[in-house]
Amino acid sequence: MKTSELLWLYQNGWRDFSGINLRGADLAGQDLSGANFSHCQIQGANFRGANLTGTEFIGARSGVPVDSDWLILSGLLLLSVNFIYSLCSAFIGYLIY
């Protein structure tokens, strides 16, 4: 679907764009609040500065590979840092009082 078609449909009340091809679409700065882009192909699409309040991208294909092992490792690292920070804060609080 062409960007101009999508914007025209949106301006006329259409909100369900699920499954369409938005590869390379330039939607920068547009108001797309409440739109449904579930299961769309959004590789290379530009949403910079767009209003995406309440917009759904469930199952959308962005072309960005996700490595679940890296996500788990990152989560564990953040938990560890948070735990160490809490311990240090508690120790400093103990020393002060």
Coordinates of C-alpha atoms in Angstrom, one line a residue:
M1 CA 0.0 0.0 0.0
K2 CA 1.3 3.5 -0.8
T3 CA 1.9 5.9 2.0
S4 CA -0.6 8.4 0.5
E5 CA -3.3 5.7 0.4
L6 CA -2.7 4.8 4.0
L7 CA -2.8 8.4 5.1
W8 CA -6.0 9.0 3.1
L9 CA -7.7 6.0 4.7
Y10 CA -6.6 7.0 8.2
Q11 CA -7.9 10.6 7.7
N12 CA -11.2 9.1 6.7
G13 CA -11.6 7.0 9.8
W14 CA -9.9 3.7 8.8
R15 CA -7.7 2.2 11.6
D16 CA -7.2 -1.4 10.8
F17 CA -4.2 -1.8 8.5
S18 CA -3.2 -5.3 9.7
G19 CA -1.2 -7.4 7.4
I20 CA -0.3 -4.7 4.9
N21 CA 3.2 -4.1 3.4
L22 CA 4.7 -0.9 4.8
R23 CA 8.3 -1.6 3.7
G24 CA 10.1 1.7 3.3
A25 CA 7.0 3.8 4.1
D26 CA 7.8 7.4 5.2
L27 CA 5.3 8.0 8.0
A28 CA 7.5 10.5 9.9
G29 CA 5.6 13.1 11.9
Q30 CA 2.1 11.6 11.1
D31 CA -0.7 11.1 13.6
L32 CA -1.3 7.3 13.5
S33 CA -2.8 7.0 17.0
G34 CA -5.0 4.0 17.5
A35 CA -4.0 2.4 14.2
N36 CA -3.6 -1.4 14.0
F37 CA -0.4 -2.4 12.2
S38 CA -0.4 -6.0 13.5
H39 CA 1.3 -8.5 11.2
C40 CA 2.5 -5.8 8.9
Q41 CA 5.9 -5.7 7.2
I42 CA 7.6 -2.6 8.4
Q43 CA 11.2 -3.1 7.3
G44 CA 12.7 0.3 6.7
A45 CA 9.6 2.2 7.5
N46 CA 10.1 5.6 9.1
F47 CA 7.9 6.4 12.1
R48 CA 10.2 9.1 13.6
G49 CA 8.2 11.7 15.4
A50 CA 4.9 10.0 14.6
N51 CA 2.1 9.9 17.2
L52 CA 1.8 6.2 17.8
T53 CA -0.4 6.4 21.0
G54 CA -2.4 3.2 21.2
T55 CA -1.0 1.9 18.0
E56 CA -0.6 -1.9 17.8
F57 CA 2.3 -3.7 16.1
I58 CA 1.6 -7.2 17.3
G59 CA 3.5 -9.7 15.2
A60 CA 4.8 -7.0 12.9
R61 CA 7.9 -7.9 11.0
S62 CA 10.6 -5.2 11.3
G63 CA 13.5 -7.2 9.9
V64 CA 15.5 -6.7 13.1
P65 CA 16.7 -10.1 14.3
V66 CA 16.0 -10.9 17.9
D67 CA 18.5 -13.1 19.8
S68 CA 16.6 -14.5 22.8
D69 CA 19.9 -15.6 24.5
W70 CA 21.1 -12.0 24.4
L71 CA 17.8 -10.7 25.8
I72 CA 18.0 -13.1 28.7
L73 CA 21.7 -12.2 29.4
S74 CA 20.9 -8.5 29.2
G75 CA 18.0 -8.9 31.7
L76 CA 20.2 -10.8 34.1
L77 CA 22.9 -8.2 33.9
L78 CA 20.4 -5.4 34.6
L79 CA 19.0 -7.4 37.6
S80 CA 22.6 -7.9 38.9
V81 CA 23.4 -4.2 38.6
N82 CA 20.2 -3.2 40.3
F83 CA 20.9 -5.7 43.2
I84 CA 24.5 -4.4 43.7
Y85 CA 23.2 -0.8 43.7
S86 CA 20.6 -1.7 46.3
L87 CA 23.2 -3.4 48.5
C88 CA 25.6 -0.4 48.2
S89 CA 22.7 2.0 49.0
A90 CA 21.7 0.0 52.0
F91 CA 25.3 -0.2 53.3
I92 CA 25.9 3.6 52.8
G93 CA 22.6 4.2 54.6
Y94 CA 23.7 2.0 57.5
L95 CA 27.0 3.9 57.7
I96 CA 25.3 7.3 57.8
Y97 CA 22.8 6.4 60.5

